[in-house]
């Protein structure tokens, strides 16, 4: 299963014919932990097992089994623990119609909006660049995104190359950044890129004879709102020693398209003994997709 297919499967668990865009626009909360047994149902969907890291929509009914507990985080930052044999209904802003032991936990910063970017803003797969019949491993690429103020370009090394020319062009094909380097990880200055824009970046592999290979990919920067919310949540996670919020950040980053960040965060969550089979599957998929992309 590809990473994109996996992300769709994780986000649309239990969905029928509803489109992904419709599902995303209705998402108001995410399940971050399920210890024991829990179920979810609605007027239009039958009762089924509730899983960690699936999205919830308004009117979803959550039921928790005996000696079990579930944690739900809302887009607005509200957070709830549903204890043994409790029941509650999801609303836009929180859990209502509560039965049993349901506690409001410490408020989190609002979560970043992971809905698809507006039409025309989503990057498309770069078509013609090949090296020995394969694409040059570069990131960000395809449907990945970046933070405008903290974009890092990564690419696999070429054995013959003694240096690389790296360039970013905007939608008008105007160069906004260019450098020649011996490194395969390049940090873009914070003031170069604008939020919510599409860019194309190129790598030209050079040796004593000149250019012998090149690659290019497209990516989109997060919007201002997405970036601000994501950074606020990441700052909170940095001060939290538990693995659950780190795992949530990794999952959110994977859905935002910050795949390299998500890979690192999920690795760290696993190292802190976070046990989540769904996130383990996602982490393995990210590792496979980015296996030739340097971490640092």
PDB file of C-alpha atoms in Angstrom, residues 13-117:
ATOM      1  CA  UNK A  13     -12.055   4.441   8.224  1.00  0.00           C
ATOM      2  CA  UNK A  14     -15.562   3.134   7.902  1.00  0.00           C
ATOM      3  CA  UNK A  15     -16.575   5.617   5.205  1.00  0.00           C
ATOM      4  CA  UNK A  16     -18.935   4.513   2.496  1.00  0.00           C
ATOM      5  CA  UNK A  17     -19.552   6.419  -0.696  1.00  0.00           C
ATOM      6  CA  UNK A  18     -18.826   9.822   0.897  1.00  0.00           C
ATOM      7  CA  UNK A  19     -15.952  11.537  -0.899  1.00  0.00           C
ATOM      8  CA  UNK A  20     -12.644  12.162   0.872  1.00  0.00           C
ATOM      9  CA  UNK A  21     -13.138  15.917   0.590  1.00  0.00           C
ATOM     10  CA  UNK A  22     -16.588  15.701   2.210  1.00  0.00           C
ATOM     11  CA  UNK A  23     -15.224  13.477   4.970  1.00  0.00           C
ATOM     12  CA  UNK A  24     -12.381  15.872   5.691  1.00  0.00           C
ATOM     13  CA  UNK A  25     -14.578  18.955   5.734  1.00  0.00           C
ATOM     14  CA  UNK A  26     -16.763  17.310   8.384  1.00  0.00           C
ATOM     15  CA  UNK A  27     -13.944  16.129  10.660  1.00  0.00           C
ATOM     16  CA  UNK A  28     -14.100  17.737  14.107  1.00  0.00           C
ATOM     17  CA  UNK A  29     -12.148  15.373  16.370  1.00  0.00           C
ATOM     18  CA  UNK A  30      -9.583  12.599  16.355  1.00  0.00           C
ATOM     19  CA  UNK A  31      -9.248   9.528  18.579  1.00  0.00           C
ATOM     20  CA  UNK A  32      -5.741   9.528  20.049  1.00  0.00           C
ATOM     21  CA  UNK A  33      -5.878   6.525  22.378  1.00  0.00           C
ATOM     22  CA  UNK A  34      -8.030   3.423  22.831  1.00  0.00           C
ATOM     23  CA  UNK A  35      -7.191   1.212  25.779  1.00  0.00           C
ATOM     24  CA  UNK A  36      -9.431  -1.817  25.859  1.00  0.00           C
ATOM     25  CA  UNK A  37     -12.642  -1.764  23.825  1.00  0.00           C
ATOM     26  CA  UNK A  38     -14.657   1.088  22.347  1.00  0.00           C
ATOM     27  CA  UNK A  39     -17.190   1.466  19.555  1.00  0.00           C
ATOM     28  CA  UNK A  40     -18.574   4.222  17.347  1.00  0.00           C
ATOM     29  CA  UNK A  41     -21.891   4.499  15.497  1.00  0.00           C
ATOM     30  CA  UNK A  42     -24.210   7.078  13.977  1.00  0.00           C
ATOM     31  CA  UNK A  43     -27.703   7.321  12.532  1.00  0.00           C
ATOM     32  CA  UNK A  44     -26.338   6.369   9.112  1.00  0.00           C
ATOM     33  CA  UNK A  45     -23.565   3.916  10.069  1.00  0.00           C
ATOM     34  CA  UNK A  46     -23.779   0.784  12.218  1.00  0.00           C
ATOM     35  CA  UNK A  47     -21.827   0.240  15.422  1.00  0.00           C
ATOM     36  CA  UNK A  48     -18.228  -0.795  14.837  1.00  0.00           C
ATOM     37  CA  UNK A  49     -14.942  -0.990  16.713  1.00  0.00           C
ATOM     38  CA  UNK A  50     -13.325   2.384  17.351  1.00  0.00           C
ATOM     39  CA  UNK A  51      -9.634   2.634  16.534  1.00  0.00           C
ATOM     40  CA  UNK A  52      -6.899   5.052  17.533  1.00  0.00           C
ATOM     41  CA  UNK A  53      -6.097   7.803  15.022  1.00  0.00           C
ATOM     42  CA  UNK A  54      -9.347   7.869  13.174  1.00  0.00           C
ATOM     43  CA  UNK A  55     -11.315  11.044  12.596  1.00  0.00           C
ATOM     44  CA  UNK A  56     -14.785  11.650  13.999  1.00  0.00           C
ATOM     45  CA  UNK A  57     -17.647  13.720  12.605  1.00  0.00           C
ATOM     46  CA  UNK A  58     -20.556  15.388  14.439  1.00  0.00           C
ATOM     47  CA  UNK A  59     -23.291  13.076  15.774  1.00  0.00           C
ATOM     48  CA  UNK A  60     -20.920  10.105  16.084  1.00  0.00           C
ATOM     49  CA  UNK A  61     -21.779   8.128  19.232  1.00  0.00           C
ATOM     50  CA  UNK A  62     -18.831   6.766  21.216  1.00  0.00           C
ATOM     51  CA  UNK A  63     -19.329   3.862  23.621  1.00  0.00           C
ATOM     52  CA  UNK A  64     -16.550   2.574  25.858  1.00  0.00           C
ATOM     53  CA  UNK A  65     -16.386  -0.976  27.239  1.00  0.00           C
ATOM     54  CA  UNK A  66     -15.823  -2.185  30.768  1.00  0.00           C
ATOM     55  CA  UNK A  67     -12.343  -1.430  32.188  1.00  0.00           C
ATOM     56  CA  UNK A  68     -11.544   0.570  29.035  1.00  0.00           C
ATOM     57  CA  UNK A  69     -10.675   4.174  28.226  1.00  0.00           C
ATOM     58  CA  UNK A  70     -10.637   6.364  25.128  1.00  0.00           C
ATOM     59  CA  UNK A  71      -9.110   9.799  24.553  1.00  0.00           C
ATOM     60  CA  UNK A  72     -10.549  12.184  21.957  1.00  0.00           C
ATOM     61  CA  UNK A  73      -9.027  15.505  20.829  1.00  0.00           C
ATOM     62  CA  UNK A  74     -11.110  18.101  18.991  1.00  0.00           C
ATOM     63  CA  UNK A  75      -9.891  20.443  16.258  1.00  0.00           C
ATOM     64  CA  UNK A  76     -10.514  23.360  18.649  1.00  0.00           C
ATOM     65  CA  UNK A  77      -8.107  21.801  21.181  1.00  0.00           C
ATOM     66  CA  UNK A  78     -10.718  20.417  23.583  1.00  0.00           C
ATOM     67  CA  UNK A  79      -9.668  17.026  24.932  1.00  0.00           C
ATOM     68  CA  UNK A  80     -11.719  14.328  26.670  1.00  0.00           C
ATOM     69  CA  UNK A  81     -11.131  11.049  28.456  1.00  0.00           C
ATOM     70  CA  UNK A  82     -14.061   8.614  28.221  1.00  0.00           C
ATOM     71  CA  UNK A  83     -13.809   6.024  30.990  1.00  0.00           C
ATOM     72  CA  UNK A  84     -15.195   2.543  31.631  1.00  0.00           C
ATOM     73  CA  UNK A  85     -18.753   1.992  30.364  1.00  0.00           C
ATOM     74  CA  UNK A  86     -19.222   5.635  29.380  1.00  0.00           C
ATOM     75  CA  UNK A  87     -21.039   7.020  26.378  1.00  0.00           C
ATOM     76  CA  UNK A  88     -21.005  10.383  24.623  1.00  0.00           C
ATOM     77  CA  UNK A  89     -21.952  12.028  21.360  1.00  0.00           C
ATOM     78  CA  UNK A  90     -19.597  14.117  19.249  1.00  0.00           C
ATOM     79  CA  UNK A  91     -20.632  17.716  18.568  1.00  0.00           C
ATOM     80  CA  UNK A  92     -18.739  20.435  16.726  1.00  0.00           C
ATOM     81  CA  UNK A  93     -17.079  21.689  19.912  1.00  0.00           C
ATOM     82  CA  UNK A  94     -17.000  18.739  22.312  1.00  0.00           C
ATOM     83  CA  UNK A  95     -18.664  15.669  23.807  1.00  0.00           C
ATOM     84  CA  UNK A  96     -22.374  16.044  24.641  1.00  0.00           C
ATOM     85  CA  UNK A  97     -25.120  13.720  25.934  1.00  0.00           C
ATOM     86  CA  UNK A  98     -22.584  12.301  28.371  1.00  0.00           C
ATOM     87  CA  UNK A  99     -23.233   9.146  30.349  1.00  0.00           C
ATOM     88  CA  UNK A 100     -20.716   7.750  32.831  1.00  0.00           C
ATOM     89  CA  UNK A 101     -17.193   8.889  33.638  1.00  0.00           C
ATOM     90  CA  UNK A 102     -16.173  11.471  31.019  1.00  0.00           C
ATOM     91  CA  UNK A 103     -13.489  13.988  31.979  1.00  0.00           C
ATOM     92  CA  UNK A 104     -12.356  17.149  30.225  1.00  0.00           C
ATOM     93  CA  UNK A 105      -8.563  17.153  30.074  1.00  0.00           C
ATOM     94  CA  UNK A 106      -6.187  20.105  29.743  1.00  0.00           C
ATOM     95  CA  UNK A 107      -6.936  22.203  26.658  1.00  0.00           C
ATOM     96  CA  UNK A 108      -4.555  21.876  23.713  1.00  0.00           C
ATOM     97  CA  UNK A 109      -3.818  24.491  21.050  1.00  0.00           C
ATOM     98  CA  UNK A 110      -6.208  24.235  18.060  1.00  0.00           C
ATOM     99  CA  UNK A 111      -5.087  21.512  15.674  1.00  0.00           C
ATOM    100  CA  UNK A 112      -3.979  22.466  12.156  1.00  0.00           C
ATOM    101  CA  UNK A 113      -6.549  22.098   9.406  1.00  0.00           C
ATOM    102  CA  UNK A 114      -5.638  19.007   7.401  1.00  0.00           C
ATOM    103  CA  UNK A 115      -8.356  19.448   4.769  1.00  0.00           C
ATOM    104  CA  UNK A 116      -7.141  19.318   1.158  1.00  0.00           C
ATOM    105  CA  UNK A 117      -5.656  22.525  -0.250  1.00  0.00           C
TER     106      UNK A 117
END
